[in-house]
């Protein structure tokens, strides 16, 4: 399972804190009942992605993180 504790701590300290009224229950429901059949494999693959410090990050129009440094294998 994914631990969202750090995320909840971060949003508790800013203008997103109102999400703590509904989000934990929604995520718990998702973790129990709505995960895709291959979620575990997908999650494991994400764990092995390289960490980058993007110089440009776009989460509004797509999920895009660009880095000036090439990714290593």
Short mmCIF file of N, CA and C in Angstrom, two decimals:
data_model
loop_
_atom_site.label_atom_id
_atom_site.label_comp_id
_atom_site.label_asym_id
_atom_site.label_seq_id
_atom_site.Cartn_x
_atom_site.Cartn_y
_atom_site.Cartn_z
N UNK A 1 0.83 -1.19 0.00
CA UNK A 1 0.00 0.00 0.00
C UNK A 1 0.88 1.26 0.00
N UNK A 2 0.33 2.28 -0.51
CA UNK A 2 1.02 3.57 -0.55
C UNK A 2 0.74 4.32 0.74
N UNK A 3 1.78 4.85 1.35
CA UNK A 3 1.62 5.63 2.57
C UNK A 3 1.50 7.11 2.19
N UNK A 4 0.35 7.69 2.47
CA UNK A 4 0.10 9.09 2.13
C UNK A 4 0.33 10.02 3.33
N UNK A 5 0.90 9.52 4.42
CA UNK A 5 1.08 10.31 5.63
C UNK A 5 1.85 11.60 5.41
N UNK A 6 2.96 11.53 4.69
CA UNK A 6 3.75 12.75 4.43
C UNK A 6 2.96 13.74 3.59
N UNK A 7 2.23 13.24 2.62
CA UNK A 7 1.40 14.11 1.78
C UNK A 7 0.35 14.81 2.62
N UNK A 8 -0.33 14.06 3.48
CA UNK A 8 -1.35 14.67 4.34
C UNK A 8 -0.74 15.73 5.25
N UNK A 9 0.46 15.48 5.77
CA UNK A 9 1.13 16.46 6.62
C UNK A 9 1.42 17.75 5.86
N UNK A 10 1.84 17.60 4.61
CA UNK A 10 2.14 18.79 3.79
C UNK A 10 0.90 19.62 3.52
N UNK A 11 -0.19 18.97 3.13
CA UNK A 11 -1.38 19.76 2.80
C UNK A 11 -2.08 20.30 4.03
N UNK A 12 -1.81 19.71 5.19
CA UNK A 12 -2.43 20.20 6.43
C UNK A 12 -1.92 21.60 6.77
N UNK A 13 -0.77 21.96 6.24
CA UNK A 13 -0.13 23.23 6.59
C UNK A 13 -0.37 24.34 5.58
N UNK A 14 -1.26 24.13 4.61
CA UNK A 14 -1.48 25.19 3.62
C UNK A 14 -2.95 25.28 3.22
N UNK A 15 -3.20 26.01 2.17
CA UNK A 15 -4.58 26.28 1.74
C UNK A 15 -5.32 25.03 1.25
N UNK A 16 -4.64 23.91 1.14
CA UNK A 16 -5.28 22.67 0.71
C UNK A 16 -5.81 21.84 1.87
N UNK A 17 -5.68 22.35 3.08
CA UNK A 17 -6.04 21.56 4.27
C UNK A 17 -7.49 21.10 4.27
N UNK A 18 -8.38 21.83 3.61
CA UNK A 18 -9.79 21.41 3.58
C UNK A 18 -9.97 20.05 2.90
N UNK A 19 -9.01 19.65 2.08
CA UNK A 19 -9.09 18.34 1.43
C UNK A 19 -8.98 17.20 2.44
N UNK A 20 -8.42 17.47 3.61
CA UNK A 20 -8.28 16.42 4.61
C UNK A 20 -9.62 15.97 5.17
N UNK A 21 -10.68 16.72 4.89
CA UNK A 21 -12.01 16.32 5.33
C UNK A 21 -12.55 15.15 4.50
N UNK A 22 -12.14 15.04 3.25
CA UNK A 22 -12.69 13.99 2.38
C UNK A 22 -11.63 13.08 1.75
N UNK A 23 -10.46 13.60 1.47
CA UNK A 23 -9.47 12.85 0.72
C UNK A 23 -9.00 11.56 1.37
N UNK A 24 -8.69 11.52 2.67
CA UNK A 24 -8.24 10.26 3.25
C UNK A 24 -9.24 9.12 3.08
N UNK A 25 -10.52 9.39 3.25
CA UNK A 25 -11.54 8.34 3.08
C UNK A 25 -11.62 7.91 1.62
N UNK A 26 -11.52 8.86 0.69
CA UNK A 26 -11.57 8.53 -0.73
C UNK A 26 -10.37 7.68 -1.14
N UNK A 27 -9.20 8.03 -0.64
CA UNK A 27 -8.00 7.26 -0.98
C UNK A 27 -8.06 5.87 -0.35
N UNK A 28 -8.54 5.78 0.88
CA UNK A 28 -8.68 4.47 1.53
C UNK A 28 -9.62 3.58 0.73
N UNK A 29 -10.72 4.14 0.26
CA UNK A 29 -11.66 3.39 -0.56
C UNK A 29 -11.00 2.94 -1.86
N UNK A 30 -10.26 3.83 -2.48
CA UNK A 30 -9.55 3.49 -3.72
C UNK A 30 -8.57 2.35 -3.47
N UNK A 31 -7.81 2.43 -2.36
CA UNK A 31 -6.83 1.40 -2.07
C UNK A 31 -7.49 0.05 -1.81
N UNK A 32 -8.67 0.05 -1.22
CA UNK A 32 -9.38 -1.20 -0.93
C UNK A 32 -10.08 -1.78 -2.15
N UNK A 33 -10.70 -0.93 -2.97
CA UNK A 33 -11.66 -1.44 -3.94
C UNK A 33 -11.43 -1.08 -5.40
N UNK A 34 -10.70 -0.05 -5.70
CA UNK A 34 -10.69 0.45 -7.07
C UNK A 34 -9.36 0.29 -7.81
N UNK A 35 -8.40 -0.35 -7.21
CA UNK A 35 -7.11 -0.44 -7.88
C UNK A 35 -7.19 -1.34 -9.10
N UNK A 36 -6.48 -0.96 -10.12
CA UNK A 36 -6.37 -1.76 -11.33
C UNK A 36 -5.71 -3.09 -10.99
N UNK A 37 -6.04 -4.12 -11.71
CA UNK A 37 -5.49 -5.45 -11.45
C UNK A 37 -3.98 -5.53 -11.51
N UNK A 38 -3.37 -4.64 -12.26
CA UNK A 38 -1.91 -4.65 -12.39
C UNK A 38 -1.26 -3.53 -11.58
N UNK A 39 -1.99 -2.99 -10.61
CA UNK A 39 -1.46 -1.86 -9.85
C UNK A 39 -0.15 -2.19 -9.16
N UNK A 40 -0.04 -3.37 -8.57
CA UNK A 40 1.19 -3.73 -7.85
C UNK A 40 2.39 -3.71 -8.79
N UNK A 41 2.24 -4.27 -9.97
CA UNK A 41 3.34 -4.27 -10.93
C UNK A 41 3.66 -2.85 -11.39
N UNK A 42 2.63 -2.05 -11.63
CA UNK A 42 2.83 -0.65 -12.04
C UNK A 42 3.56 0.11 -10.94
N UNK A 43 3.13 -0.09 -9.70
CA UNK A 43 3.74 0.60 -8.57
C UNK A 43 5.21 0.21 -8.43
N UNK A 44 5.52 -1.07 -8.60
CA UNK A 44 6.91 -1.52 -8.52
C UNK A 44 7.75 -0.89 -9.63
N UNK A 45 7.19 -0.77 -10.83
CA UNK A 45 7.93 -0.15 -11.94
C UNK A 45 8.23 1.31 -11.64
N UNK A 46 7.28 2.02 -11.06
CA UNK A 46 7.47 3.43 -10.73
C UNK A 46 8.59 3.59 -9.69
N UNK A 47 8.69 2.64 -8.77
CA UNK A 47 9.74 2.71 -7.74
C UNK A 47 11.14 2.72 -8.36
N UNK A 48 11.28 2.12 -9.55
CA UNK A 48 12.60 2.03 -10.18
C UNK A 48 12.88 3.14 -11.18
N UNK A 49 11.95 4.09 -11.33
CA UNK A 49 12.21 5.23 -12.20
C UNK A 49 13.31 6.10 -11.58
N UNK A 50 14.15 6.70 -12.39
CA UNK A 50 15.20 7.55 -11.83
C UNK A 50 14.61 8.82 -11.22
N UNK A 51 15.25 9.28 -10.16
CA UNK A 51 14.84 10.55 -9.56
C UNK A 51 15.50 11.68 -10.36
N UNK A 52 14.70 12.67 -10.69
CA UNK A 52 15.24 13.81 -11.42
C UNK A 52 14.83 15.09 -10.70
N UNK A 53 15.61 16.12 -10.93
CA UNK A 53 15.25 17.46 -10.47
C UNK A 53 14.90 18.24 -11.72
N UNK A 54 13.62 18.31 -12.05
CA UNK A 54 13.25 18.94 -13.32
C UNK A 54 13.50 20.44 -13.32
N UNK A 55 13.90 20.94 -14.47
CA UNK A 55 13.99 22.39 -14.62
C UNK A 55 12.65 22.94 -15.10
N UNK A 56 11.80 22.07 -15.64
CA UNK A 56 10.45 22.46 -16.04
C UNK A 56 9.51 21.32 -15.69
N UNK A 57 8.41 21.68 -15.03
CA UNK A 57 7.42 20.69 -14.61
C UNK A 57 6.04 21.19 -15.03
N UNK A 58 5.31 20.35 -15.76
CA UNK A 58 3.96 20.72 -16.21
C UNK A 58 2.99 19.65 -15.76
N UNK A 59 2.12 20.00 -14.84
CA UNK A 59 1.07 19.08 -14.39
C UNK A 59 -0.31 19.59 -14.77
N UNK A 60 -0.35 20.73 -15.45
CA UNK A 60 -1.63 21.31 -15.85
C UNK A 60 -2.11 20.73 -17.18
N UNK A 61 -1.22 20.66 -18.16
CA UNK A 61 -1.61 20.20 -19.49
C UNK A 61 -1.25 18.75 -19.73
N UNK A 62 -0.33 18.23 -18.95
CA UNK A 62 0.12 16.84 -19.07
C UNK A 62 0.93 16.52 -17.83
N UNK A 63 1.47 15.34 -17.77
CA UNK A 63 2.42 15.01 -16.71
C UNK A 63 3.78 15.00 -17.38
N UNK A 64 4.48 16.13 -17.27
CA UNK A 64 5.75 16.31 -17.95
C UNK A 64 6.78 16.88 -16.99
N UNK A 65 7.93 16.23 -16.93
CA UNK A 65 9.06 16.73 -16.15
C UNK A 65 10.27 16.70 -17.07
N UNK A 66 10.87 17.84 -17.30
CA UNK A 66 12.03 17.92 -18.18
C UNK A 66 13.28 18.20 -17.37
N UNK A 67 14.35 17.53 -17.76
CA UNK A 67 15.62 17.68 -17.07
C UNK A 67 16.70 18.05 -18.06
N UNK A 68 17.62 18.88 -17.64
CA UNK A 68 18.75 19.23 -18.50
C UNK A 68 19.78 18.11 -18.54
N UNK A 69 19.82 17.31 -17.49
CA UNK A 69 20.76 16.19 -17.41
C UNK A 69 20.13 14.97 -18.07
N UNK A 70 20.92 14.19 -18.83
CA UNK A 70 20.37 12.96 -19.41
C UNK A 70 20.08 11.94 -18.31
N UNK A 71 19.06 11.13 -18.53
CA UNK A 71 18.72 10.07 -17.58
C UNK A 71 19.70 8.93 -17.75
N UNK A 72 20.10 8.32 -16.64
CA UNK A 72 21.01 7.18 -16.72
C UNK A 72 20.20 5.89 -16.65
N UNK A 73 20.78 4.84 -17.14
CA UNK A 73 20.09 3.54 -17.15
C UNK A 73 20.19 2.88 -15.80
#
